[in-house]
mmCIF file with all atom_site columns, C-alpha atoms in Angstrom:
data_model
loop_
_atom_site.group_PDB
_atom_site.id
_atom_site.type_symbol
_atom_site.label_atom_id
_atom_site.label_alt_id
_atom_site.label_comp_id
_atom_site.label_asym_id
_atom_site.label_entity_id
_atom_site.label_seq_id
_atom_site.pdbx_PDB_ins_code
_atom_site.Cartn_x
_atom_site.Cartn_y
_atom_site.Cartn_z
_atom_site.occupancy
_atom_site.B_iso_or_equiv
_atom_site.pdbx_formal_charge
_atom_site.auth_seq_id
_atom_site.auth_comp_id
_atom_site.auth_asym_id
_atom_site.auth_atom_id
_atom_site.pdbx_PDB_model_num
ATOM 1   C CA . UNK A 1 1   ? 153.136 21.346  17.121 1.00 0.00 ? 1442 UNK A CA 1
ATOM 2   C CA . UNK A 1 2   ? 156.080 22.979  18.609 1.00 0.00 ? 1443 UNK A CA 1
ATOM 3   C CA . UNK A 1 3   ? 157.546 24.269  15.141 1.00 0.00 ? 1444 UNK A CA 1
ATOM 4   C CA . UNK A 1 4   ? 154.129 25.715  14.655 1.00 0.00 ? 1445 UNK A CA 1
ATOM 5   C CA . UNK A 1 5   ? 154.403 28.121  18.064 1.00 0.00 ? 1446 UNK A CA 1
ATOM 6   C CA . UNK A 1 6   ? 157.652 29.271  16.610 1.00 0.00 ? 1447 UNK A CA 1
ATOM 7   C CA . UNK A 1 7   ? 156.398 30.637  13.861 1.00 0.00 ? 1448 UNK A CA 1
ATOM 8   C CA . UNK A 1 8   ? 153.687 31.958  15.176 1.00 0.00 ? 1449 UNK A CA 1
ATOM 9   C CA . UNK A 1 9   ? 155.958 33.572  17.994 1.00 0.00 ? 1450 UNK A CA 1
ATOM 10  C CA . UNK A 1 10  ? 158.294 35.453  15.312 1.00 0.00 ? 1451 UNK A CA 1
ATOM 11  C CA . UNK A 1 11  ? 155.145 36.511  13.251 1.00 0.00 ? 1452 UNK A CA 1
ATOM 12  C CA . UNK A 1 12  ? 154.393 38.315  16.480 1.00 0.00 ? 1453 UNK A CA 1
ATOM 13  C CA . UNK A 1 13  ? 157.478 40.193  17.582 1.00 0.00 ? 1454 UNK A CA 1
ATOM 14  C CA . UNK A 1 14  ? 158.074 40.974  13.832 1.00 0.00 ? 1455 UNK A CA 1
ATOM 15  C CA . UNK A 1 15  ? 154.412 43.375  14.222 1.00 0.00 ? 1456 UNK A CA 1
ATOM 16  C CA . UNK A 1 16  ? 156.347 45.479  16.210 1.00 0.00 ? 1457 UNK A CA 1
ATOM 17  C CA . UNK A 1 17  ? 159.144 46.428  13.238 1.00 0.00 ? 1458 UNK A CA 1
ATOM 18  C CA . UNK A 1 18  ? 159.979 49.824  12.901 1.00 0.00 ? 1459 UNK A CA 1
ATOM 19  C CA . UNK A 1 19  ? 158.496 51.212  16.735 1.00 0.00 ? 1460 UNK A CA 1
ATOM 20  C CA . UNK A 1 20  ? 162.223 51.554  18.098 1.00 0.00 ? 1461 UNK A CA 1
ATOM 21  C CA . UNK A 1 21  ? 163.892 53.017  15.362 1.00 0.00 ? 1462 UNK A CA 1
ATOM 22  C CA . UNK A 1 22  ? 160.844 55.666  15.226 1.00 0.00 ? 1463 UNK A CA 1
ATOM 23  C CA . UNK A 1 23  ? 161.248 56.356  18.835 1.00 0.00 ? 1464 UNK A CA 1
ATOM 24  C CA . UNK A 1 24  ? 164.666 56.464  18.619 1.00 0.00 ? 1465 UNK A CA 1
ATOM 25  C CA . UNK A 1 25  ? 164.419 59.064  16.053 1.00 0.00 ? 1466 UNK A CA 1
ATOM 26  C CA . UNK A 1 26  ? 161.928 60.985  18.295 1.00 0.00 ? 1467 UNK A CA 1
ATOM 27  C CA . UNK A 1 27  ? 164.523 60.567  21.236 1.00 0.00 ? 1468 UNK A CA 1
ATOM 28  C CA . UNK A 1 28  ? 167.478 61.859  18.929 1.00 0.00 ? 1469 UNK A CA 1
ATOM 29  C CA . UNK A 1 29  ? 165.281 65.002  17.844 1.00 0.00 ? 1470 UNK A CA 1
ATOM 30  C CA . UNK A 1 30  ? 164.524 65.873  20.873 1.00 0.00 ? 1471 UNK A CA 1
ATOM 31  C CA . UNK A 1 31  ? 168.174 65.356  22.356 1.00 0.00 ? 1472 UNK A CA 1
ATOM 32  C CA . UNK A 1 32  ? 169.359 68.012  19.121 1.00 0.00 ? 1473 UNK A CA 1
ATOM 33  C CA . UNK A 1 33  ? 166.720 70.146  20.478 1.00 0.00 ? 1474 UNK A CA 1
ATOM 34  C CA . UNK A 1 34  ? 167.805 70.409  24.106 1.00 0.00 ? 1475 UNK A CA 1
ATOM 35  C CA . UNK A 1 35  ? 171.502 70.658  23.027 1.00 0.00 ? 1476 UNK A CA 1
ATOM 36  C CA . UNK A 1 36  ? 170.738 72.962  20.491 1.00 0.00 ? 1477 UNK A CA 1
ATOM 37  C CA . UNK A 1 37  ? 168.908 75.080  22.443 1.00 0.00 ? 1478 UNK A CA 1
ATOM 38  C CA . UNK A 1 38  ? 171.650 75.127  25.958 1.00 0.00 ? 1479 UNK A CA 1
ATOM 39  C CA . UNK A 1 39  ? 174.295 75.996  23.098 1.00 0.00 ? 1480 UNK A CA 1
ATOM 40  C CA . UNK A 1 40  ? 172.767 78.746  20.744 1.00 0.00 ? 1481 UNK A CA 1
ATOM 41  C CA . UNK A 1 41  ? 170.974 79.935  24.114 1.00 0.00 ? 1482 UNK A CA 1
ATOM 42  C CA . UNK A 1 42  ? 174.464 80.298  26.277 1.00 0.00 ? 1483 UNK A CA 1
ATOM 43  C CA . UNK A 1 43  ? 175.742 82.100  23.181 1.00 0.00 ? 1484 UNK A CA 1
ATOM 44  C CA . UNK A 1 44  ? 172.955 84.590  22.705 1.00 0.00 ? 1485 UNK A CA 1
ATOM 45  C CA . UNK A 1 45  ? 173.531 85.238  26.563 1.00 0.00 ? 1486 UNK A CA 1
ATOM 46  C CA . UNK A 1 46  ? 177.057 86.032  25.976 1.00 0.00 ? 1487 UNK A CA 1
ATOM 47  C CA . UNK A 1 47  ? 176.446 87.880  22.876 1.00 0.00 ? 1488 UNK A CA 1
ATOM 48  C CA . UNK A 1 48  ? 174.386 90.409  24.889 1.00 0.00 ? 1489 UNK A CA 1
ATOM 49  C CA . UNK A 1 49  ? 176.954 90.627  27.903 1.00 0.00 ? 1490 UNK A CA 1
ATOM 50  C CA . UNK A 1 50  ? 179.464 91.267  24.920 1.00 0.00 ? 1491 UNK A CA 1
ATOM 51  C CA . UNK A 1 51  ? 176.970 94.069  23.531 1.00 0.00 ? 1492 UNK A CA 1
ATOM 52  C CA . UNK A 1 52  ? 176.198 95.387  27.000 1.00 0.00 ? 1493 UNK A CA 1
ATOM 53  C CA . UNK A 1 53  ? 180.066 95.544  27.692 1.00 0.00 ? 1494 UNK A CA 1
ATOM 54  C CA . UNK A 1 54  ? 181.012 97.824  24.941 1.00 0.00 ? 1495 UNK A CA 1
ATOM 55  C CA . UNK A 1 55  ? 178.552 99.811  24.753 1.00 0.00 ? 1496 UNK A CA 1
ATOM 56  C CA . UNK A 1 56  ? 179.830 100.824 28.817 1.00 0.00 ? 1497 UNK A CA 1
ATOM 57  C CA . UNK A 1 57  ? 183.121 101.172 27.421 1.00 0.00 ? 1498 UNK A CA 1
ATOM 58  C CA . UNK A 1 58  ? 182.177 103.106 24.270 1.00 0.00 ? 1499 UNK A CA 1
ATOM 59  C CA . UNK A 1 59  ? 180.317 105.586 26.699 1.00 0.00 ? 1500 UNK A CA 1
ATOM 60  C CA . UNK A 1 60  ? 183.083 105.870 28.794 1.00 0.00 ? 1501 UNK A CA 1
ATOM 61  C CA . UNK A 1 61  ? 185.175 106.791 25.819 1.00 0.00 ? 1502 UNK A CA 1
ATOM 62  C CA . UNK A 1 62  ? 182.557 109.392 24.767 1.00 0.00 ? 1503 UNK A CA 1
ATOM 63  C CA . UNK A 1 63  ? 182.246 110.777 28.168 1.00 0.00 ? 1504 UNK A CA 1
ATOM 64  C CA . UNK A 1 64  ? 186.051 111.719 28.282 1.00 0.00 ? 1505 UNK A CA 1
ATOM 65  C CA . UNK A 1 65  ? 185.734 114.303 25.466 1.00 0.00 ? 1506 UNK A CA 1
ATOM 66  C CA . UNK A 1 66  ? 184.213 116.974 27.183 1.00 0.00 ? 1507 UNK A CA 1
ATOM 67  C CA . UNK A 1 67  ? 184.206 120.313 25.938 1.00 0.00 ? 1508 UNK A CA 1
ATOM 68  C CA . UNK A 1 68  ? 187.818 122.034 27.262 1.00 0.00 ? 1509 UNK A CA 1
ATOM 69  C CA . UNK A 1 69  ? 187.070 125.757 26.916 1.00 0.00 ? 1510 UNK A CA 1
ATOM 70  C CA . UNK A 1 70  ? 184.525 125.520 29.315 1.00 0.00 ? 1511 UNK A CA 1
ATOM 71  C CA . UNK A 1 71  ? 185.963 122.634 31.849 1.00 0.00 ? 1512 UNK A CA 1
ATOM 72  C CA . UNK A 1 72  ? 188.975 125.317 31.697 1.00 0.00 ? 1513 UNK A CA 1
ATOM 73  C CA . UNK A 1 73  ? 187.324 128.162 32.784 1.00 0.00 ? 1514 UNK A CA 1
ATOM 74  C CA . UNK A 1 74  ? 185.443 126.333 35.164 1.00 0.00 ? 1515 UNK A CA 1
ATOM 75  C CA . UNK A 1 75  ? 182.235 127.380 33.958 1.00 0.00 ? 1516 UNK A CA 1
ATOM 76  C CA . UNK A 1 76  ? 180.387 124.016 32.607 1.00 0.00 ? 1517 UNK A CA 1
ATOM 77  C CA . UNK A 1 77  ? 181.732 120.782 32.737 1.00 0.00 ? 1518 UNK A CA 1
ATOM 78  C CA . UNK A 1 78  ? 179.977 119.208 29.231 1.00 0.00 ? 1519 UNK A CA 1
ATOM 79  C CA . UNK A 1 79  ? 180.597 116.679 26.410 1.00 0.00 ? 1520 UNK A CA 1
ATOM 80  C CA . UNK A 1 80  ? 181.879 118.396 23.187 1.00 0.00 ? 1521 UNK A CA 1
ATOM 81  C CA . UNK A 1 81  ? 179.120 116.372 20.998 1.00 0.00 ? 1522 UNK A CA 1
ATOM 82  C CA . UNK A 1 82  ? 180.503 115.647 17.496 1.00 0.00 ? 1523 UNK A CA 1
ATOM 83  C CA . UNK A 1 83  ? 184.341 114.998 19.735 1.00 0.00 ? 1524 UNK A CA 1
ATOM 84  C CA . UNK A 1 84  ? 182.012 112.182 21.913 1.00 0.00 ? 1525 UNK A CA 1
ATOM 85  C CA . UNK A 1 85  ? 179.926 110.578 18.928 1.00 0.00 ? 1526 UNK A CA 1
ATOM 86  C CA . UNK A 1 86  ? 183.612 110.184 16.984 1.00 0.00 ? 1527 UNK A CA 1
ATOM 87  C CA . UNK A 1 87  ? 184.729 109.069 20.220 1.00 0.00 ? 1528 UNK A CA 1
ATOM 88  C CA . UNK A 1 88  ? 182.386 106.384 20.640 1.00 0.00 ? 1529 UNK A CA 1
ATOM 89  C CA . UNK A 1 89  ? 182.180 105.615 17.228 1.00 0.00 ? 1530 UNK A CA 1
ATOM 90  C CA . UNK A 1 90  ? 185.659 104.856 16.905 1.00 0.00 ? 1531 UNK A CA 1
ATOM 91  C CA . UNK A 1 91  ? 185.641 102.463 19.934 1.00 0.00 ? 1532 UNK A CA 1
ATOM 92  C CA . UNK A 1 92  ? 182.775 100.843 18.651 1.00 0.00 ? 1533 UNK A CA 1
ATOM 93  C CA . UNK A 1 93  ? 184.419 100.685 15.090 1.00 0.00 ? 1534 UNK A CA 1
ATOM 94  C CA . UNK A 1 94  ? 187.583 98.860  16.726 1.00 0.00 ? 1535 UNK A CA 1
ATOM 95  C CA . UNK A 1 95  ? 185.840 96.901  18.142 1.00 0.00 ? 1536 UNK A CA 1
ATOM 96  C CA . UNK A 1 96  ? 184.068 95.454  14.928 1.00 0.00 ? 1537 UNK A CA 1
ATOM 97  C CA . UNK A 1 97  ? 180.309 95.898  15.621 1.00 0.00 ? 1538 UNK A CA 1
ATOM 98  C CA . UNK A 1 98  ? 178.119 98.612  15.059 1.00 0.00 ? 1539 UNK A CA 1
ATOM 99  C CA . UNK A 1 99  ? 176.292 101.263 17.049 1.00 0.00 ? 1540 UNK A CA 1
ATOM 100 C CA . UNK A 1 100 ? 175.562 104.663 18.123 1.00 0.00 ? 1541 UNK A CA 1
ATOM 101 C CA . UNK A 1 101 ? 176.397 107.341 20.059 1.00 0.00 ? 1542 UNK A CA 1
ATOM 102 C CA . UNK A 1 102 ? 173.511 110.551 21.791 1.00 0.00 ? 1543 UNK A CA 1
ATOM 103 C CA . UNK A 1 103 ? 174.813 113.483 23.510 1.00 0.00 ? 1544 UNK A CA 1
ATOM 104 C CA . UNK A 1 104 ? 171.767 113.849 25.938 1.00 0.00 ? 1545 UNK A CA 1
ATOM 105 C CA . UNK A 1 105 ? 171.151 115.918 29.168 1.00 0.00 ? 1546 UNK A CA 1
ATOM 106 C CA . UNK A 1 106 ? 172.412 118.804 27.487 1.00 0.00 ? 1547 UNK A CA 1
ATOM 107 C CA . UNK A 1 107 ? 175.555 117.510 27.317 1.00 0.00 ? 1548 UNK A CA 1
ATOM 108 C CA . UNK A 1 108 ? 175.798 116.035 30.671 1.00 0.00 ? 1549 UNK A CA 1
ATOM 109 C CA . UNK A 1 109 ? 175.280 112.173 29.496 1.00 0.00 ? 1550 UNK A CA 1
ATOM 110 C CA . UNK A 1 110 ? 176.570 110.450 26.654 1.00 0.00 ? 1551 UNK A CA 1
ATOM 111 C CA . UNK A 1 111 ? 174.036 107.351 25.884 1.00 0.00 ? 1552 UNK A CA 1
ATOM 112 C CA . UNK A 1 112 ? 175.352 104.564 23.420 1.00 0.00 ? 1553 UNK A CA 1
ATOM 113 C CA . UNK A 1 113 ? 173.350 101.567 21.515 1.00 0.00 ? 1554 UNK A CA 1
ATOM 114 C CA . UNK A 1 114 ? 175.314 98.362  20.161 1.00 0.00 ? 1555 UNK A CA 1
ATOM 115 C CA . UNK A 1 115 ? 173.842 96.090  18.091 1.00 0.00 ? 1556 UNK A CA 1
ATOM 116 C CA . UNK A 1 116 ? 175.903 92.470  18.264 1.00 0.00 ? 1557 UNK A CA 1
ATOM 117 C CA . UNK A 1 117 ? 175.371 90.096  15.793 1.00 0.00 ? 1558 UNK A CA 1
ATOM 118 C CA . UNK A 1 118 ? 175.268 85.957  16.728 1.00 0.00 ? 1559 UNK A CA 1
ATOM 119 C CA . UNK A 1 119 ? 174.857 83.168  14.054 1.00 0.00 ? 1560 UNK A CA 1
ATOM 120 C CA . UNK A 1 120 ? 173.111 80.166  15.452 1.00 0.00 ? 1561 UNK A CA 1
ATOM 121 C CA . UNK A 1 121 ? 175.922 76.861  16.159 1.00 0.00 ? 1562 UNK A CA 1
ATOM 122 C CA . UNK A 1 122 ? 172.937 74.014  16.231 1.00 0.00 ? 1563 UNK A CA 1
ATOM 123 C CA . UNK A 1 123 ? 170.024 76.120  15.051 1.00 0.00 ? 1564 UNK A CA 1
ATOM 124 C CA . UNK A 1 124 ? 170.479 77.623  12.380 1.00 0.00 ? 1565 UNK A CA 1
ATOM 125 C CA . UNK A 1 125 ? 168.488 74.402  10.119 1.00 0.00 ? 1566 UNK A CA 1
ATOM 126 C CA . UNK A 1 126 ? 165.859 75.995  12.183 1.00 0.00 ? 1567 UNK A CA 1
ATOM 127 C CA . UNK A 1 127 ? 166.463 80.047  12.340 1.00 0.00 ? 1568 UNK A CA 1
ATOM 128 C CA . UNK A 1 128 ? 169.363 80.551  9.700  1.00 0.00 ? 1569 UNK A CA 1
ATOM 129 C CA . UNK A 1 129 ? 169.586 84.187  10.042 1.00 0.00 ? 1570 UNK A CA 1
ATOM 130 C CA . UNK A 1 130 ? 171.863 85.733  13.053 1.00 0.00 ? 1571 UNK A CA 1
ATOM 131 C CA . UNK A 1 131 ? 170.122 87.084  15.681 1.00 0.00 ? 1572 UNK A CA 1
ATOM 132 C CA . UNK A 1 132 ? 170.603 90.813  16.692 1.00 0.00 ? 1573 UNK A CA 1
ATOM 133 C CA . UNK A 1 133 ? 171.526 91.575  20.662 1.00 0.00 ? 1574 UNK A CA 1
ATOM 134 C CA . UNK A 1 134 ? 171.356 95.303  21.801 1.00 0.00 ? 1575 UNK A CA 1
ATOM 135 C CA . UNK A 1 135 ? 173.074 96.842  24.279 1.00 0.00 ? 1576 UNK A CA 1
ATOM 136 C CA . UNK A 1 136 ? 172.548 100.213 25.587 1.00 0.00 ? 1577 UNK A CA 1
ATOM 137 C CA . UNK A 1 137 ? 174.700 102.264 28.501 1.00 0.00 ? 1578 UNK A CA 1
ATOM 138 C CA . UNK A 1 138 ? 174.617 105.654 29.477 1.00 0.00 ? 1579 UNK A CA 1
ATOM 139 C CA . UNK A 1 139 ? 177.830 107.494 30.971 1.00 0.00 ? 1580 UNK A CA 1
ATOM 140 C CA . UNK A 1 140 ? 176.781 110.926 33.723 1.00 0.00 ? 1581 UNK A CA 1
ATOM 141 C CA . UNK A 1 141 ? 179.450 113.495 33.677 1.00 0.00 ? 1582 UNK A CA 1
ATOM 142 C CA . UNK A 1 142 ? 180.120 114.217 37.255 1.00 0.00 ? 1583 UNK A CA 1
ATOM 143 C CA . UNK A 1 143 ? 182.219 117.065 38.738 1.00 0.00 ? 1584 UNK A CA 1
ATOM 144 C CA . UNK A 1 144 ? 183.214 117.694 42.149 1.00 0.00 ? 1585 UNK A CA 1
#
C-alpha cells in the first residue's frame, strides 16, 4: 500500500511541470522591461538636456555676430543674419548634430532648433530606430 501512495504522490507534483519555468519567463520579461525602460528612458532624458544645451550655446554664438556698422555708430544694436546662421551653424556642426538657426525680432533674437539623435541600449528588439530629441533656445540681444 505504501509504494502505491508514492506513486500516486509523484504523478501529482509532476501535473504541475512546466508552471515555474513559464513564470519565470514572465518574471524575466518583465524584469528586461523595467530595466530596459529606466536605461533607454535616463538616456532619452539626457539626450534632450544634451539637445537643449547646445542649442543655448549655439544661440549664444549666433547672438555675438551682430551687425558692426550699426553697433558702431550707435544707431541699432542687431544680429547680422547670414554672420549668426553661419555662426550657429558652425557650432552646431562641431558639435556633430544637426540644426538650425532664425534671425527673428527683426534682428533682435536669434532662435536655434537641434535635433539629437539616441539609439535605444535595451530597446531597440522593440523600437530599432533612434529616437529624435529637439531642443530649441532663443538668445535676446540686450543693450544698455
Amino acid at each position: 500500500m505504501r509504494a502505491w501512495l508514492i506513486r500516486r504522490r509523484r504523478r501529482d507534483w509532476r501535473a504541475d511541470d512546466g508552471a515555474f519555468t513559464l513564470m519565470v519567463l514572465a518574471f524575466a520579461a518583465a524584469l528586461f522591461l523595467m530595466v530596459g525602460l529606466s536605461v533607454d528612458g535616463g538616456g532619452r532624458l539626457a539626450a534632450l538636456a544634451r539637445a537643449d544645451d547646445l542649442a543655448a550655446e549655439a544661440a549664444r554664438a549666433a547672438g555675438q555676430a551682430i551687425y558692426l556698422p550699426d553697433a558702431i555708430n550707435g544707431t541699432a544694436d542687431i544680429v547680422h543674419q547670414d554672420a549668426a546662421q553661419a555662426a550657429a551653424e558652425a557650432y552646431l556642426r562641431d558639435a556633430g548634430v544637426t540644426g538650425k538657426a532664425q534671425v527673428i525680432d527683426g534682428g533682435h533674437a536669434v532662435m536655434v532648433t537641434v535635433h539629437v539623435l539616441y539609439t535605444p541600449k535595451l530597446l531597440g528588439a522593440i523600437h530599432p530606430r533612434p529616437w529624435i530629441e529637439t531642443g530649441v533656445a532663443t538668445a535676446q540681444l540686450l543693450t544698455g
